[in-house]
Amino acid sequence: KAKERGKARYEVFVQEMHATVEQRWQIETALRQSLEAQQLAIAYQPVTQLSSGDMIGFEALCRWHHPQLGPVSPEIFIPIAEETGLIVALERWLLHQACAQMQHWQQQFPALPLAFMSVNISPVHVMHPTFVADIHQVLQATHLAPAALKLEVTESLMMHNPGVARERLQQVRAFGVQLSLDDFGTGYSSLSYLHQFPFNTLKIDQSFVHQLRATPHDTGIVRAIIAMAHSLNIQTIAEGIETADEAALLAQLGSHYGQGYYFARPGSADDMTRRLTAAAQRSSDRSSQ
Ligand code: C2E
Ligand code: MG
Ligand code: MG
Ligand code: MG
């Protein structure tokens, strides 16, 4: 709801300010100012291991609360950040925050199986000349183990310049960073991407999970995606799980991981610290029995 309100208000804002060069520049300026003033934030959403119910990782999602407009959806501001090139600075900032946070959580909760922090990376950033250096730098600066960073890219990355995309992804894979193919099945899905690019994880798009909700017997596509991923030694994360039934079904179909409102909505770092504290308490209760 808040998201819809933010979007609606933003659309009014955009209509009012419609698309002169100066006005686009004003939107960019507002976003840039928010970035510099540290008014952007990150929501973290747990990723759950379906077999055990353990929180195994997080996805970092960018949030913009504009002082006048209120919350603006990333579906709105990410494309603007991409068009203006501001996405590179935004993701550099977000990578640093998220990696430092994960490093901190791993230190704070050594008994928990916290495996990865996922960060969404725009194709504009992957294609930017500093991309490989940006990844190297954040690992150096935060001391996060490279294998604990997972970069999520979408199929659109491979569309325009697959040669350069593959080279860049291979360079960061060589650091030990993991790669995830986000929103799988929504774009220009080609099985050859999975084969030719060094992905560790595939995220089954929410639309497939929603389709299972409507027709739980119609499991063919999801079953096929999971089987194909397994045969390529790629793990799967099912997105948008909202009910216990969906979680059970996806586990039964063989998806390793799941993410969605059923497990947890995206929340602040403090929210996640509370969840982790509770999980650590449960695990120490279990081991002391
Ligand atoms: P995504 O990477 O596919 O992220 C998952 C989206 O699904 C998030 O929306 C999340 O809040 C939402 N979601 C999670 N669980 C559920 C559920 O159970 N039901 C439903 N209906 N939705 C669920 P959000 O946070 O609005 O982000 C939207 C998109 O914006 C993301 O999709 C991602 O593509 C993009 N985005 C967010 N932050 C960044 C960023 O830092 N860089 C880039 N390039 N893109 C970003
Ligand atoms: Mg994502
Ligand atoms: Mg996704
Ligand atoms: Mg998405």
Coordinates of C-alpha atoms and ligand atoms in Angstrom, one line a residue:
K1 CA 0.0 0.0 0.0
A2 CA 2.7 2.5 1.0
K3 CA 4.5 1.5 -2.2
E4 CA 1.4 2.2 -4.3
R5 CA 0.9 5.5 -2.6
G6 CA 4.5 6.5 -3.2
K7 CA 4.1 5.4 -6.8
A8 CA 0.9 7.3 -7.3
R9 CA 2.3 10.5 -5.8
Y10 CA 5.4 10.1 -7.8
E11 CA 3.4 9.8 -11.0
V12 CA 1.5 13.0 -10.2
F13 CA 4.8 14.6 -9.6
V14 CA 6.1 13.4 -12.9
Q15 CA 3.0 14.5 -14.8
E16 CA 3.2 17.9 -13.2
M17 CA 6.9 18.2 -14.1
H18 CA 6.5 16.5 -17.4
A19 CA 9.7 15.7 -19.1
T20 CA 11.5 18.9 -20.1
V21 CA 15.2 18.5 -19.9
E22 CA 15.3 20.8 -16.9
Q23 CA 12.6 18.8 -15.1
R24 CA 14.3 15.5 -15.6
W25 CA 17.4 17.2 -14.2
Q26 CA 15.4 18.1 -11.1
I27 CA 14.4 14.5 -10.5
E28 CA 17.9 13.4 -10.9
T29 CA 19.0 16.2 -8.6
A30 CA 16.5 15.1 -5.9
L31 CA 17.8 11.6 -6.1
R32 CA 21.4 12.7 -6.0
Q33 CA 20.8 14.9 -3.1
S34 CA 19.1 12.1 -1.2
L35 CA 22.1 9.9 -1.9
E36 CA 24.6 12.5 -0.7
A37 CA 22.5 13.3 2.3
Q38 CA 22.3 9.6 3.3
Q39 CA 18.5 9.7 2.8
L40 CA 18.5 6.5 0.8
A41 CA 18.1 3.4 2.9
I42 CA 18.3 -0.4 2.6
A43 CA 15.6 -2.9 3.4
Y44 CA 16.9 -6.4 4.0
Q45 CA 14.8 -9.5 3.2
P46 CA 15.8 -12.9 4.6
V47 CA 16.4 -15.8 2.2
T48 CA 15.4 -19.1 3.9
Q49 CA 16.7 -22.6 3.4
L50 CA 13.5 -24.5 2.7
S51 CA 14.7 -27.9 4.1
S52 CA 15.7 -26.5 7.5
G53 CA 13.8 -23.2 7.8
D54 CA 17.2 -21.5 8.5
M55 CA 17.8 -17.9 7.5
I56 CA 20.7 -18.4 5.1
G57 CA 21.1 -15.0 3.6
F58 CA 19.6 -11.7 2.8
E59 CA 18.7 -9.6 -0.2
A60 CA 19.5 -5.8 0.1
L61 CA 16.8 -3.7 -1.5
C62 CA 17.2 0.1 -2.0
R63 CA 14.6 2.4 -0.5
W64 CA 14.0 6.1 -1.2
H65 CA 11.9 8.2 1.1
H66 CA 11.7 11.6 -0.5
P67 CA 11.1 14.4 2.0
Q68 CA 8.1 15.7 0.1
L69 CA 6.9 12.8 -2.0
G70 CA 7.2 10.1 0.7
P71 CA 8.4 6.6 -0.2
V72 CA 9.1 6.2 -3.9
S73 CA 9.2 2.6 -5.3
P74 CA 12.5 1.3 -6.7
E75 CA 10.5 0.3 -9.8
I76 CA 10.2 4.0 -10.3
F77 CA 13.6 5.5 -9.2
I78 CA 15.9 2.7 -10.3
P79 CA 15.1 3.3 -14.1
I80 CA 15.7 7.0 -13.6
A81 CA 19.0 6.3 -11.8
E82 CA 19.9 4.1 -14.7
E83 CA 19.1 6.7 -17.4
T84 CA 21.1 9.3 -15.6
G85 CA 24.1 7.1 -14.7
L86 CA 23.5 7.8 -11.0
I87 CA 22.9 4.1 -10.5
V88 CA 26.7 3.5 -10.3
A89 CA 27.1 5.8 -7.3
L90 CA 23.9 4.4 -5.7
E91 CA 25.0 0.8 -6.0
R92 CA 28.5 1.6 -4.9
W93 CA 27.0 3.1 -1.7
L94 CA 24.6 0.2 -1.3
L95 CA 27.3 -2.5 -1.8
H96 CA 29.4 -0.9 0.9
Q97 CA 26.5 -0.7 3.4
A98 CA 25.3 -4.2 2.7
C99 CA 28.7 -5.9 2.7
A100 CA 29.7 -4.1 5.9
Q101 CA 26.4 -5.1 7.5
M102 CA 26.9 -8.8 6.5
Q103 CA 30.4 -8.9 7.7
H104 CA 29.2 -7.5 11.0
W105 CA 26.4 -10.1 11.3
Q106 CA 28.7 -13.0 10.5
Q107 CA 31.0 -11.8 13.3
Q108 CA 28.1 -11.2 15.7
F109 CA 26.3 -14.5 15.0
P110 CA 29.1 -17.1 14.3
A111 CA 26.8 -20.0 15.2
L112 CA 24.3 -19.2 12.5
P113 CA 24.7 -20.5 8.9
L114 CA 24.7 -17.0 7.3
A115 CA 26.0 -17.7 3.8
F116 CA 25.3 -14.7 1.6
M117 CA 24.2 -11.1 1.1
S118 CA 22.6 -10.5 -2.3
V119 CA 22.8 -7.2 -4.0
N120 CA 21.0 -6.3 -7.2
I121 CA 23.3 -4.9 -9.9
S122 CA 22.0 -2.9 -12.9
P123 CA 23.2 -3.8 -16.4
V124 CA 24.2 -0.1 -16.6
H125 CA 26.6 -0.7 -13.7
V126 CA 28.0 -4.0 -15.0
M127 CA 28.8 -2.2 -18.3
H128 CA 30.3 0.7 -16.6
P129 CA 34.2 0.8 -16.7
T130 CA 34.5 0.8 -12.9
F131 CA 32.3 -2.3 -12.3
V132 CA 35.0 -4.8 -11.6
A133 CA 37.1 -2.4 -9.6
D134 CA 34.0 -1.4 -7.6
I135 CA 33.5 -5.0 -6.6
H136 CA 37.1 -5.5 -5.7
Q137 CA 37.1 -2.3 -3.7
V138 CA 34.1 -3.1 -1.6
L139 CA 35.5 -6.5 -0.7
Q140 CA 38.8 -4.9 0.4
A141 CA 37.1 -2.1 2.3
T142 CA 34.6 -4.3 4.2
H143 CA 36.7 -7.6 4.6
L144 CA 33.6 -9.6 3.7
A145 CA 34.5 -13.0 2.4
P146 CA 34.0 -12.8 -1.4
A147 CA 31.9 -16.0 -1.4
A148 CA 29.4 -14.2 1.0
L149 CA 28.6 -11.6 -1.7
K150 CA 26.0 -12.6 -4.3
L151 CA 25.3 -10.3 -7.2
E152 CA 21.9 -10.5 -8.8
V153 CA 21.6 -9.6 -12.4
T154 CA 18.6 -9.9 -14.8
E155 CA 18.4 -11.5 -18.2
S156 CA 18.4 -8.1 -19.8
L157 CA 22.1 -7.8 -19.1
M158 CA 22.9 -10.5 -21.6
M159 CA 20.8 -8.9 -24.4
H160 CA 22.9 -6.1 -25.6
N161 CA 26.5 -7.0 -25.3
P162 CA 26.8 -10.6 -24.2
G163 CA 30.5 -10.7 -24.8
V164 CA 31.4 -7.9 -22.5
A165 CA 28.8 -9.0 -19.9
R166 CA 30.3 -12.5 -19.8
E167 CA 33.8 -11.1 -19.5
R168 CA 32.8 -8.8 -16.6
L169 CA 30.9 -11.5 -14.8
Q170 CA 33.8 -13.9 -15.2
Q171 CA 36.1 -11.3 -13.7
V172 CA 34.1 -10.9 -10.5
R173 CA 33.5 -14.7 -10.3
A174 CA 37.3 -15.0 -10.3
F175 CA 37.3 -13.0 -7.0
G176 CA 35.1 -15.7 -5.5
V177 CA 31.9 -13.7 -5.7
Q178 CA 28.6 -15.5 -6.4
L179 CA 26.2 -14.7 -9.2
S180 CA 22.5 -15.0 -9.3
L181 CA 20.1 -14.8 -12.3
D182 CA 17.2 -12.7 -11.0
D183 CA 13.5 -12.8 -12.2
F184 CA 14.3 -16.0 -14.2
G185 CA 11.6 -16.7 -16.8
T186 CA 10.3 -13.2 -17.2
G187 CA 12.6 -11.8 -19.8
Y188 CA 14.4 -13.1 -22.7
S189 CA 15.1 -16.4 -21.1
S190 CA 17.5 -18.4 -23.0
L191 CA 18.8 -21.7 -21.7
S192 CA 22.1 -20.8 -23.3
Y193 CA 22.6 -18.0 -20.7
L194 CA 22.6 -20.5 -17.9
H195 CA 25.1 -22.5 -19.8
Q196 CA 27.4 -19.7 -21.0
F197 CA 27.4 -17.5 -17.9
P198 CA 28.9 -18.4 -14.6
F199 CA 25.7 -18.4 -12.4
N200 CA 25.6 -20.1 -9.0
T201 CA 21.9 -19.4 -8.4
L202 CA 18.7 -18.8 -10.3
K203 CA 15.8 -16.9 -8.8
I204 CA 12.4 -18.3 -9.9
D205 CA 10.3 -15.3 -10.5
Q206 CA 7.4 -14.5 -8.3
S207 CA 5.0 -14.8 -11.3
F208 CA 5.6 -18.6 -11.2
V209 CA 5.0 -18.8 -7.5
H210 CA 1.8 -16.8 -8.0
Q211 CA 0.7 -19.2 -10.7
L212 CA 1.2 -22.1 -8.3
R213 CA -1.0 -20.3 -5.8
A214 CA -3.8 -20.1 -8.4
T215 CA -3.4 -23.7 -9.7
P216 CA -1.3 -25.8 -7.3
H217 CA -1.6 -28.9 -9.4
D218 CA 0.0 -27.2 -12.4
T219 CA 3.6 -27.6 -11.3
G220 CA 5.1 -28.4 -14.7
I221 CA 7.1 -25.2 -15.4
V222 CA 8.5 -24.8 -11.9
R223 CA 9.4 -28.4 -11.8
A224 CA 11.2 -28.1 -15.1
I225 CA 13.1 -24.9 -14.1
I226 CA 14.3 -26.6 -10.9
A227 CA 15.3 -29.8 -12.7
M228 CA 17.2 -27.9 -15.3
A229 CA 19.0 -25.8 -12.7
H230 CA 20.0 -28.9 -10.7
S231 CA 21.4 -30.5 -13.8
L232 CA 23.6 -27.5 -14.4
N233 CA 24.6 -27.5 -10.7
I234 CA 22.8 -24.2 -10.1
Q235 CA 20.8 -23.7 -6.9
T236 CA 17.3 -22.1 -6.9
I237 CA 15.7 -19.4 -4.8
A238 CA 11.9 -19.2 -5.2
E239 CA 10.7 -15.6 -4.9
G240 CA 7.4 -14.2 -3.6
I241 CA 6.4 -17.1 -1.3
E242 CA 3.4 -15.8 0.7
T243 CA 1.9 -18.9 2.3
A244 CA 2.9 -22.0 4.2
D245 CA 1.5 -24.2 1.4
E246 CA 3.6 -22.5 -1.2
A247 CA 6.7 -22.9 1.0
A248 CA 5.9 -26.6 1.4
L249 CA 5.2 -27.1 -2.3
L250 CA 8.4 -25.4 -3.4
A251 CA 10.4 -27.4 -0.9
Q252 CA 8.8 -30.6 -2.2
L253 CA 9.6 -29.6 -5.8
G254 CA 13.2 -29.3 -4.8
S255 CA 14.0 -25.6 -4.5
H256 CA 16.9 -25.1 -2.1
Y257 CA 15.8 -21.6 -1.0
G258 CA 12.8 -19.4 -0.7
Q259 CA 12.1 -15.8 -0.1
G260 CA 8.9 -13.9 0.5
Y261 CA 6.4 -12.3 2.8
Y262 CA 5.6 -15.7 4.4
F263 CA 9.1 -15.9 5.9
A264 CA 9.7 -12.2 6.3
R265 CA 9.0 -8.8 4.7
P266 CA 11.9 -6.7 3.9
G267 CA 12.9 -4.7 7.0
S268 CA 15.6 -2.5 8.5
A269 CA 19.0 -3.8 9.7
D270 CA 17.8 -3.5 13.3
D271 CA 14.7 -5.7 12.4
M272 CA 17.1 -8.3 11.0
T273 CA 19.4 -8.1 14.0
R274 CA 16.4 -8.9 16.2
R275 CA 15.5 -11.9 14.0
L276 CA 19.1 -13.1 14.1
T277 CA 19.3 -12.7 17.8
A278 CA 16.2 -14.9 18.2
A279 CA 17.5 -17.5 15.8
A280 CA 20.8 -17.7 17.7
Q281 CA 18.9 -18.1 20.9
R282 CA 16.9 -20.9 19.5
S283 CA 20.0 -22.7 18.2
S284 CA 21.8 -22.4 21.5
D285 CA 18.7 -23.7 23.4
R286 CA 18.7 -26.7 21.0
S287 CA 22.3 -27.4 21.5
S288 CA 22.1 -27.2 25.3
Q289 CA 19.3 -29.7 25.5
Ligands
C2E1 P1 13.8 -8.0 -7.2 O1 15.3 -7.9 -7.1 O2 13.1 -9.1 -7.9 O3 13.3 -8.0 -5.6 C1 12.2 -8.6 -5.2 C2 11.0 -7.7 -5.0 O4 9.9 -8.5 -4.6 C3 11.2 -6.6 -3.9 O5 10.5 -5.5 -4.3 C4 10.5 -7.3 -2.7 O6 10.1 -6.4 -1.7 C5 9.4 -8.0 -3.3 N1 8.9 -9.1 -2.6 C6 9.5 -9.9 -1.7 N2 8.8 -10.9 -1.2 C7 7.5 -10.7 -1.8 C8 6.3 -11.5 -1.6 O7 6.1 -12.4 -0.9 N3 5.2 -11.0 -2.4 C9 5.4 -9.9 -3.2 N4 4.3 -9.5 -3.9 N5 6.5 -9.2 -3.3 C10 7.6 -9.6 -2.6 P2 11.1 -4.0 -4.2 O8 11.9 -3.9 -3.0 O9 10.0 -3.1 -4.5 O10 12.1 -4.0 -5.4 C11 11.7 -4.1 -6.7 C12 12.8 -4.2 -7.7 O11 13.6 -3.0 -7.7 C13 13.7 -5.4 -7.3 O12 13.2 -6.6 -7.8 C14 15.0 -5.0 -8.1 O13 14.9 -5.4 -9.4 C15 14.9 -3.5 -8.0 N6 15.9 -2.9 -7.1 C16 15.8 -2.7 -5.7 N7 17.0 -2.3 -5.2 C17 17.9 -2.2 -6.3 C18 19.3 -1.8 -6.4 O14 19.9 -1.5 -5.5 N8 19.8 -1.9 -7.7 C19 19.1 -2.3 -8.7 N9 19.7 -2.4 -9.9 N10 17.8 -2.7 -8.6 C20 17.2 -2.6 -7.4
MG2 MG 16.7 -9.2 -6.8
MG3 MG 13.5 -10.9 -8.5
MG4 MG 12.1 -7.9 -9.8

